[in-house]
Coordinates of C-alpha atoms in Angstrom, one line a residue:
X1 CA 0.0 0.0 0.0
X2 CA 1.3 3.3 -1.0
X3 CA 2.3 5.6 1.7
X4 CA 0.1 8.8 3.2
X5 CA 0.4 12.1 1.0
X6 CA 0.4 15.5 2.2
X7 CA -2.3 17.7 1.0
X8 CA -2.7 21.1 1.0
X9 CA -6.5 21.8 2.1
X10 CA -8.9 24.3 3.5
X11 CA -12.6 23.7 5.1
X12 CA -15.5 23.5 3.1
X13 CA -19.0 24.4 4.1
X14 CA -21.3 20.9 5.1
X15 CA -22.7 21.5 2.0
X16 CA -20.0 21.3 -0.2
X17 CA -18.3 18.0 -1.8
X18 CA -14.5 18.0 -2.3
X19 CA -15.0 15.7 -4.9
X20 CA -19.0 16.9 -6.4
X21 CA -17.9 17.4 -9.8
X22 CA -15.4 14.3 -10.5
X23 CA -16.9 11.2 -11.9
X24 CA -17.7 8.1 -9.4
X25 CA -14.8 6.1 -10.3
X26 CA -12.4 9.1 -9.0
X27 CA -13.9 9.4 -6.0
X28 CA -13.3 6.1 -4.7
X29 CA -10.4 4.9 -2.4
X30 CA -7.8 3.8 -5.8
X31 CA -4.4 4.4 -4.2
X32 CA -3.1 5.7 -7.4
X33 CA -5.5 8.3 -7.4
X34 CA -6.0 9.5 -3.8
X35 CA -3.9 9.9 -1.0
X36 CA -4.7 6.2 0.9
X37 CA -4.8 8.3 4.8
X38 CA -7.8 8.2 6.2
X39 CA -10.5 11.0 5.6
X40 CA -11.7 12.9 8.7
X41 CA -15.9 13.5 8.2
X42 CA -14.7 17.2 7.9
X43 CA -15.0 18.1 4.2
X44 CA -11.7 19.3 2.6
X45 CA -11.1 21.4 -0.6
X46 CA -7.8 21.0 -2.2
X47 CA -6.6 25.0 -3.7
X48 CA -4.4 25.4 -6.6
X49 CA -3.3 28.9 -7.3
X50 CA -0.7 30.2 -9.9
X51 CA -2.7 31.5 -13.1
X52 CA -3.8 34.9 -11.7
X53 CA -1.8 38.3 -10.8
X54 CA -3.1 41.2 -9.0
X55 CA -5.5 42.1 -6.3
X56 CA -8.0 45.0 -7.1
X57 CA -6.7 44.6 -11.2
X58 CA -6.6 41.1 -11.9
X59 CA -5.5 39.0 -14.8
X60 CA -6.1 35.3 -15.3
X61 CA -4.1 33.6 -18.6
X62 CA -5.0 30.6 -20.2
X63 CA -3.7 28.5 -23.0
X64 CA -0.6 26.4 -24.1
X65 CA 1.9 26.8 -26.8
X66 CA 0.1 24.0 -29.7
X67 CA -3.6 24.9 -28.5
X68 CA -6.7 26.4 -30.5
X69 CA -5.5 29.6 -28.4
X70 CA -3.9 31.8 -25.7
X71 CA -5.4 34.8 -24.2
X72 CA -6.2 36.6 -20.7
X73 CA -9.5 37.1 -18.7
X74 CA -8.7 40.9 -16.9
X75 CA -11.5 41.6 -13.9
X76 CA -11.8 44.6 -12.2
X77 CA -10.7 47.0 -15.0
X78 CA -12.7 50.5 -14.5
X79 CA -15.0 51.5 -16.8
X80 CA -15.1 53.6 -20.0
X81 CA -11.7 53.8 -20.7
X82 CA -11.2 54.0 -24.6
X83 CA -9.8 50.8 -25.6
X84 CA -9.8 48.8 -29.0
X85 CA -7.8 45.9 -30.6
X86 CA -5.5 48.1 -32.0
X87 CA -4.6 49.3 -29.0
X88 CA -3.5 45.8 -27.9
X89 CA -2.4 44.8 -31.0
X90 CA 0.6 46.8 -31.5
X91 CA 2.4 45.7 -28.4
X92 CA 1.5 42.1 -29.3
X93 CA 3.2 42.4 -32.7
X94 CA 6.9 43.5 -30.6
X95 CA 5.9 40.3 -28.7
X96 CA 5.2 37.9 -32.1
X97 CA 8.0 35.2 -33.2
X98 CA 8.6 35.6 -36.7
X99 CA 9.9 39.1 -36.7
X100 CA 13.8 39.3 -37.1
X101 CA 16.1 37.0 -37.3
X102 CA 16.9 37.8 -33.6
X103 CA 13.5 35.8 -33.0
X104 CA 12.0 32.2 -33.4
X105 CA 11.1 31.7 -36.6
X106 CA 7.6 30.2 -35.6
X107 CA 5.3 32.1 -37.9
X108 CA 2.4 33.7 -36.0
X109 CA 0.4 36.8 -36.7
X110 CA -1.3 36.8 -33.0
X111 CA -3.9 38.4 -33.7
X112 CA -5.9 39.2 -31.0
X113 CA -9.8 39.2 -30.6
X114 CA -11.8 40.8 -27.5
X115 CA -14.5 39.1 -26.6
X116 CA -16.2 40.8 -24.1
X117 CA -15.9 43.7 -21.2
X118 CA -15.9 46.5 -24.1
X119 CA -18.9 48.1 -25.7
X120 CA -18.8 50.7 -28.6
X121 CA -15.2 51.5 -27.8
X122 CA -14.8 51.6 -24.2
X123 CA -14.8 49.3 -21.5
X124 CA -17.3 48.6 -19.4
X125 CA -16.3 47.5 -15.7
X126 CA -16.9 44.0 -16.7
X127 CA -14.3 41.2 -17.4
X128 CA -12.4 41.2 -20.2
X129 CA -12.0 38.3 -22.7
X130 CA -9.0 38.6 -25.2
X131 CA -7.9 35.5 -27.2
X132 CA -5.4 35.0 -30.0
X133 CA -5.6 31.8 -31.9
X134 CA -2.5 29.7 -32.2
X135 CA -1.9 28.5 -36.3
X136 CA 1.5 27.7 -36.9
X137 CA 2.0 24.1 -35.1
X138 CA 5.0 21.7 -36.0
X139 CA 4.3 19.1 -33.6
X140 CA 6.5 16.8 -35.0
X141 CA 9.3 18.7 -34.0
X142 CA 8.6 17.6 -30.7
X143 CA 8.7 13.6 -31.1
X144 CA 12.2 13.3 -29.3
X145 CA 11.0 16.1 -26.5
X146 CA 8.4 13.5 -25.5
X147 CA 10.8 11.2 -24.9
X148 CA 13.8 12.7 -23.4
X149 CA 14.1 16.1 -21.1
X150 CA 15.7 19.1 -22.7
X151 CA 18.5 20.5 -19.9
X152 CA 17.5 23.3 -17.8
X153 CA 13.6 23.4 -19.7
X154 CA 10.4 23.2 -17.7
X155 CA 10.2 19.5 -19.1
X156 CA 11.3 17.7 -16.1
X157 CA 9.7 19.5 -13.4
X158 CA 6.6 19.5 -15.0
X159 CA 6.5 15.7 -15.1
X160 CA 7.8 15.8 -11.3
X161 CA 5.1 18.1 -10.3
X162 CA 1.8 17.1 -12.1
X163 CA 2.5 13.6 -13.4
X164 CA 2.1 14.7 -16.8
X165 CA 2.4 17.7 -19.3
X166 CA 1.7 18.8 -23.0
X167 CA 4.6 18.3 -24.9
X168 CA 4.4 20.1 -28.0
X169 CA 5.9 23.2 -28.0
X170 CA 6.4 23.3 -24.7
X171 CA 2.7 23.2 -23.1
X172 CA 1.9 25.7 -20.6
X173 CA 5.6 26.3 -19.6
X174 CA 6.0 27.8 -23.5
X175 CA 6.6 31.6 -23.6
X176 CA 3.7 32.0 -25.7
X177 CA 2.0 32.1 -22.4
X178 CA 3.4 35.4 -22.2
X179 CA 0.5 36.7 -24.8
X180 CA -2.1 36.9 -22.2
X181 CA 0.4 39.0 -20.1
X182 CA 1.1 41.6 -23.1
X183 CA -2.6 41.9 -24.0
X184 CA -4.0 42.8 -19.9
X185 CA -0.5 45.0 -19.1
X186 CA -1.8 46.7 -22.5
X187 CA -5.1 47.9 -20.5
X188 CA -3.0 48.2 -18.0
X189 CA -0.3 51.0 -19.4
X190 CA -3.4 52.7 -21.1
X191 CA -5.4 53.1 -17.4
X192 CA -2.4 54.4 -16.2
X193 CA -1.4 56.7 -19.1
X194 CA -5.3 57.8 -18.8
X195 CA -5.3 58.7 -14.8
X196 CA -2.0 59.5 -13.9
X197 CA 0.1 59.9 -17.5
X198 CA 2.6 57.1 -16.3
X199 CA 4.5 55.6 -18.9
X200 CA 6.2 52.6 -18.9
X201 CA 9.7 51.8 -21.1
X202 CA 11.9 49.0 -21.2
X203 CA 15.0 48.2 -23.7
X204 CA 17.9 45.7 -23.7
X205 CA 20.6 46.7 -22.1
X206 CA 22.9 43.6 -22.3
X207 CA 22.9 40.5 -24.9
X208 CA 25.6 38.0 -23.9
X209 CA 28.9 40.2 -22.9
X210 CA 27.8 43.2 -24.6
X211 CA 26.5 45.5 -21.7
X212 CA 25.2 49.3 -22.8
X213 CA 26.9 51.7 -20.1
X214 CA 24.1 53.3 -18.1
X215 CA 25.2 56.8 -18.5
X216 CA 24.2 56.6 -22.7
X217 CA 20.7 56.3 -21.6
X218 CA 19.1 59.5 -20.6
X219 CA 16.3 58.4 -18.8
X220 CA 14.2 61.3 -19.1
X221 CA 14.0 61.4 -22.4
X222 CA 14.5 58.3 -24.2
X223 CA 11.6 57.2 -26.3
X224 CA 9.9 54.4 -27.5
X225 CA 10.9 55.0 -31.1
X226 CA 14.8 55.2 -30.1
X227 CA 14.1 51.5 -28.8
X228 CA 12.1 50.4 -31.5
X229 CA 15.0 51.7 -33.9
X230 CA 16.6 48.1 -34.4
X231 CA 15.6 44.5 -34.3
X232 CA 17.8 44.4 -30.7
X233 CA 15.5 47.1 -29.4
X234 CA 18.4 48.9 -27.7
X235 CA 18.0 52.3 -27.8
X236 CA 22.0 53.3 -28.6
X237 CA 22.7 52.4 -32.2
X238 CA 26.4 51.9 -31.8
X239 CA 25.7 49.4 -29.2
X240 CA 23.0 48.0 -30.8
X241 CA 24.8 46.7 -33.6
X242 CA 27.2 45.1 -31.1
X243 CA 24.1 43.0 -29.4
X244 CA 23.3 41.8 -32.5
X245 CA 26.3 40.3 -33.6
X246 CA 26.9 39.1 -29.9
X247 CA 23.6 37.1 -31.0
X248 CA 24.3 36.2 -34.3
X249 CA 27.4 34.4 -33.0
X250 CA 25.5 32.4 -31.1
X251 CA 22.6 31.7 -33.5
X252 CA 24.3 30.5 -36.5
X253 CA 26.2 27.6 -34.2
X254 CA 22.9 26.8 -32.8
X255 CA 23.1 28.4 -29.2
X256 CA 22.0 31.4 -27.6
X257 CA 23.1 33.5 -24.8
X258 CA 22.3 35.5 -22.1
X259 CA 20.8 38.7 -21.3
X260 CA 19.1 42.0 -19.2
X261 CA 16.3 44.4 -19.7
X262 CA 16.1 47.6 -18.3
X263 CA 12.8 49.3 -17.3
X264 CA 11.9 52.8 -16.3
X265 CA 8.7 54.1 -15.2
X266 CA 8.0 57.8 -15.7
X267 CA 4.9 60.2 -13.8
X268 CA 4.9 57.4 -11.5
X269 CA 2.4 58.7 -8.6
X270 CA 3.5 58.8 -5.4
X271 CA 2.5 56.4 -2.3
X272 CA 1.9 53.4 -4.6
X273 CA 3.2 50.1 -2.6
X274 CA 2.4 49.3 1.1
X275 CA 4.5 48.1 3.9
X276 CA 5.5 45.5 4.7
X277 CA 5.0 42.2 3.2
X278 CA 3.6 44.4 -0.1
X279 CA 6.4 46.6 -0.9
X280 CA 6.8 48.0 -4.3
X281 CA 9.9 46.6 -5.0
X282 CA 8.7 43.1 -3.3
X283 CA 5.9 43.6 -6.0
X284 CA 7.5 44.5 -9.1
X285 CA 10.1 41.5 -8.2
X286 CA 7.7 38.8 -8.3
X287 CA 6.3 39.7 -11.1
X288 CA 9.2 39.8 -13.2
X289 CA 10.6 37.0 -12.0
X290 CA 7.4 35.0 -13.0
X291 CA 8.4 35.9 -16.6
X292 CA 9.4 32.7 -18.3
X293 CA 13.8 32.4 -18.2
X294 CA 14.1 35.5 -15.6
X295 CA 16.7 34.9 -13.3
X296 CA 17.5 38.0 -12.0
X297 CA 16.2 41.3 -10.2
X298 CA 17.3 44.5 -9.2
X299 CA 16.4 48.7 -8.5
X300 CA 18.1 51.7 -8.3
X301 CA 21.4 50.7 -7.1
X302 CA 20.8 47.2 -7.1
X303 CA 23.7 44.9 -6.2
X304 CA 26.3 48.0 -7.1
X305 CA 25.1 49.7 -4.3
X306 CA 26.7 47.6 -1.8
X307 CA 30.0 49.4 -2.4
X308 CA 29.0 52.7 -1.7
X309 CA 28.8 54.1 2.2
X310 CA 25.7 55.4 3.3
X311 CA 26.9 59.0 2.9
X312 CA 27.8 58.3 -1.0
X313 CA 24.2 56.5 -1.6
X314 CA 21.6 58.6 0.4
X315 CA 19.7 60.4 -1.8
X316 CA 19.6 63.8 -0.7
X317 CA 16.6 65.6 -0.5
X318 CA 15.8 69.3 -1.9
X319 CA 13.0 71.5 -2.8
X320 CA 11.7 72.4 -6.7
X321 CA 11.1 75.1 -8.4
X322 CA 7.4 74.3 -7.5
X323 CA 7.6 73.6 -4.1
X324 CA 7.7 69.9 -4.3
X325 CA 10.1 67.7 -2.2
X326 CA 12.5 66.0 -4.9
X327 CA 15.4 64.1 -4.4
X328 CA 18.7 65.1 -6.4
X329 CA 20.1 61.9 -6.7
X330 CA 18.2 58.3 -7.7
X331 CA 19.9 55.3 -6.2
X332 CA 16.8 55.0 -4.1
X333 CA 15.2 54.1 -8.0
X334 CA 11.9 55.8 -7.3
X335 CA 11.2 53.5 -4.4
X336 CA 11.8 54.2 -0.6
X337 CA 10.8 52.3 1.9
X338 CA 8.3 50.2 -0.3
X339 CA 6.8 53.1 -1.4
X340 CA 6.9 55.2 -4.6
X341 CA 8.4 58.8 -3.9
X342 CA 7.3 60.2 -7.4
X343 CA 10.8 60.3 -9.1
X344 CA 11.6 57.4 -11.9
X345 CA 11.4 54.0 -11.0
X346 CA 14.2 52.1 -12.4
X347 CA 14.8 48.0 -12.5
X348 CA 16.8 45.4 -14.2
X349 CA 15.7 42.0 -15.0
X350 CA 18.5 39.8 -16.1
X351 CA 17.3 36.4 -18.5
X352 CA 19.1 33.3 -18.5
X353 CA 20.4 31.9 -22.1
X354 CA 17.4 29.8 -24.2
X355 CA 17.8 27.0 -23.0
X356 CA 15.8 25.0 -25.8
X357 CA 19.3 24.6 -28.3
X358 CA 20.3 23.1 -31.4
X359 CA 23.5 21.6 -30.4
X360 CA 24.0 17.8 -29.1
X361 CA 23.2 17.5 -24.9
X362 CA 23.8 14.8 -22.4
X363 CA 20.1 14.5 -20.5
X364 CA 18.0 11.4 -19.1
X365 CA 14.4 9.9 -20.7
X366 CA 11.1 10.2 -19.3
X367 CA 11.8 5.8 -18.5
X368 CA 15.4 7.3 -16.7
X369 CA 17.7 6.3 -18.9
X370 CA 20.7 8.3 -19.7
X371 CA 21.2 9.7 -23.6
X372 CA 22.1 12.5 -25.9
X373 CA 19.4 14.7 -27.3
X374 CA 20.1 17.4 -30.4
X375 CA 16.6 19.4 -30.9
X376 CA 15.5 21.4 -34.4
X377 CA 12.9 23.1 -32.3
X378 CA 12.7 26.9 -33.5
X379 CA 13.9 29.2 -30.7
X380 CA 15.3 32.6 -29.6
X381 CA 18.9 32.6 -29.7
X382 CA 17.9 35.4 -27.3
X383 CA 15.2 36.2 -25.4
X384 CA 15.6 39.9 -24.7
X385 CA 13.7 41.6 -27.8
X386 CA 10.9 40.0 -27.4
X387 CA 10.8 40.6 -23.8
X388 CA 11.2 43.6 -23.8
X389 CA 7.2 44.5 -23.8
X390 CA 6.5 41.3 -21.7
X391 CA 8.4 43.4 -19.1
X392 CA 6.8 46.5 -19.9
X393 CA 3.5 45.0 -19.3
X394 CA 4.2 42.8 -15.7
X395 CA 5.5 46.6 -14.1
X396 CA 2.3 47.8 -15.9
X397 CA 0.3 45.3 -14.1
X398 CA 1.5 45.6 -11.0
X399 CA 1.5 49.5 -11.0
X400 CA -2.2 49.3 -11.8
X401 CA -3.0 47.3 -9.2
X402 CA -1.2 49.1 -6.9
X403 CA -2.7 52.3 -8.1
X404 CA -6.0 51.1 -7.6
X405 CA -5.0 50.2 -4.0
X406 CA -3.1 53.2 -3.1
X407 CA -6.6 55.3 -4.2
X408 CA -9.3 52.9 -2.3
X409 CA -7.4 54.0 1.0
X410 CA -5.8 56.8 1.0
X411 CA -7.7 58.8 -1.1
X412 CA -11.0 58.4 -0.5
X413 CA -11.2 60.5 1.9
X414 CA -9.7 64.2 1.8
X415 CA -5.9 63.9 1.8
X416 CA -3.5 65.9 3.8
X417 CA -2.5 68.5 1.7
X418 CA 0.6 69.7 3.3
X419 CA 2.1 65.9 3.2
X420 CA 0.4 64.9 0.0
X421 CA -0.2 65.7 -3.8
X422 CA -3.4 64.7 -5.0
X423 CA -3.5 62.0 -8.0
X424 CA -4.0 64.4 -11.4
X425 CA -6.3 63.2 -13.9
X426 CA -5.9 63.5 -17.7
X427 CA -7.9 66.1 -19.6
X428 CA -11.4 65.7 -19.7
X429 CA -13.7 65.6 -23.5
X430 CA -13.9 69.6 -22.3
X431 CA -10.0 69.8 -22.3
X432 CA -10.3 71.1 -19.0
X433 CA -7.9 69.9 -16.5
X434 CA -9.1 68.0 -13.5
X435 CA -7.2 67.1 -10.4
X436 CA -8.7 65.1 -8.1
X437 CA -9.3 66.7 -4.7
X438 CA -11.6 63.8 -2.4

């Protein structure tokens, strides 16, 4: 007899079933099936969490890499904001494979549909339903994936954890995932571009050894179109051209390497993020760390800051030209203490090399035995392009969530106006400006 299993559980009411939906023959006592401990007369209800992000703005994704589709279910979106296909379309494109040869060269238009939650142009409070269907499968490219574990893949652990998986191209563990993320942090950067005029950025900053010194990037200015320049997506030409034939190296011998994107965050409001256990930092971390091959986080100063004294990173404080309390340096990265101080909010993600390859590894089979496996699976010699806007849309996730918080308590009531600002609101249809005062 197999041994007791643990089980994560919580209490049902007397009314519920932990099993009411299963058929008959699940339900019973098989020992490959169920845990073989005895069952207290307490009702038990096994939870599973891991598809959904955000509190107040939340976003659910569905779908696998070879099925009819992928998409996102976004709940708690306000209403009437102005939004359209085309809005999400665009950022889906920088996200598409197919687009450079510093890209898979799976062939997918991802063309999204919304299905529901907007009505003549605007949305409506309601959830929102975005799906993209997925055309170009080559499942056959996956026969020897089925049988043997590509090194340092999701393969292996998803057999460990659920007992099986969807091999081809990748299941749930493939980075097409990442579409339902790009579509909801789309609504997301227009909400907050709408209330507040925050704009997010993001642009490689390092492909394999090639690393863009920080002080070429003005941070204040840079623009989406410098980024979107070249098929890198680093916004210094010069260096640019040295990423891509860092990458190109590694492509044409079948590997890839390694890399970092940098994100900024400008008009961020202030107070956003909330001691202790929901810092902003804390927040933005897991969240980019959830992105499929990140490896790596840090703000401001990151890591580099260790070397300084106190007295050489303290951001000193000063007053504007307006009045408002600034600080003159930005170590800090826009965040102190958790909390957003309203100057730019700076991060780093750093992705580890593709690991899916086209060069001959030493790995085990699904049965345990020990083999070689060479792949001619189509990947990324490197994932940074195409993350780039996967990035910009997981900070634009979390910031509207945490906007949304930051409002429901501490501005609905009147604020203190000599310790805060209140939260500006775009133009109105009038073109009268409208800051909000409650």
């Amino acid at each position: 007899m197999a041994s007791s299993l643990p089980c994560v559980v919580a209490p049902l009411s007397s009314s519920s079933s932990c099993f009411g939906s299963l058929p008959r023959e699940l339900c019973g006592s098989s020992p490959s099936l169920l845990p073989t401990r005895a069952w207290t007369s307490q009702n038990l209800q096994v939870r599973a969490t891991g598809n959904t992000f955000g509190n107040f703005f939340r976003v659910t994704t569905f779908g696998e890499s070879h099925g009819g589709s992928i998409g996102c279910i976004v709940d708690g979106c306000p209403p009437r904001i102005p939004l359209s296909e085309a809005d999400i379309q665009a950022d889906l494109d920088r996200r598409r494979p197919g687009q450079s040869r510093m890209t898979s060269t799976r062939k997918e238009t991802d063309t999204c549909k919304i299905y529901s939650g907007v009505y003549e142009g605007v949305t409506t409070g309601t959830p929102i339903l975005i799906s993209v269907p997925n055309t170009d499968h080559r499942g056959s490219d996956y026969n020897q994936v089925s049988l043997a574990y590509r090194p340092s893949h999701a393969d292996a652990t998803y057999d460990m954890k659920y007992g099986v998986r969807a091999i081809g191209g990748g299941g749930r563990s493939s980075a097409r995932e990442t579409i339902g993320r790009v579509a909801s942090g789309d609504i997301a950067k227009k909400l907050l571009k709408e209330f507040s005029r925050t704009e997010v950025l993001a642009y490689v900053s390092q492909a394999h050894e090639v690393v863009l010194p920080e002080h070429l990037v003005d941070q204040e200015s840079v623009t989406h179109e410098q980024i979107e320049s070249n098929i890198v997506r680093c916004p210094d030409a010069g260096y640019a051209d040295k990423m891509i034939a860092a990458i190109d190296a590694a492509r044409v011998t079948g590997d890839s390497v390694g890399s970092v994107v940098s994100c900024i965050v400008r008009n961020a409001p202030r107070g956003l993020g909330s001691p202790v256990f929901d810092k902003l930092e804390a927040s933005l971390a897991g969240a980019l760390l959830s992105v499929p091959a990140a490896i790596g986080f840090e703000f401001g100063s990151g890591f580099t800051g260790t070397r300084l004294t106190g007295s050489q990173h303290n951001d000193e404080f000063y007053l504007d030209g307006h009045g408002r309390i600034r600080t003159r340096t930005n170590r800090s990265g826009g965040i102190q203490g958790g909390i957003s101080n309203g100057e730019i909010i700076n991060m780093r993600v750093a992705f580890k090399p593709t690991p899916t390859i086209g060069r001959k590894q030493n790995t085990v089979t699904r049965d345990k035995k020990e083999t070689e496996l060479i792949t001619h699976i189509r990947f990324d010699p490197c994932v940074a392009p195409r993350a780039v806007p996967i990035v910009e849309a997981m900070v634009a996730l979390v910031l509207a969530d945490q906007l949304m918080s930051h409002y429901a308590q501490c501005h609905l009531f009147p604020i203190n106006p000599n310790l805060q600002e209140p939260i500006v609101l775009p133009q109105t249809r009038n073109d009268q400006k409208v800051t909000q005062h409650l």
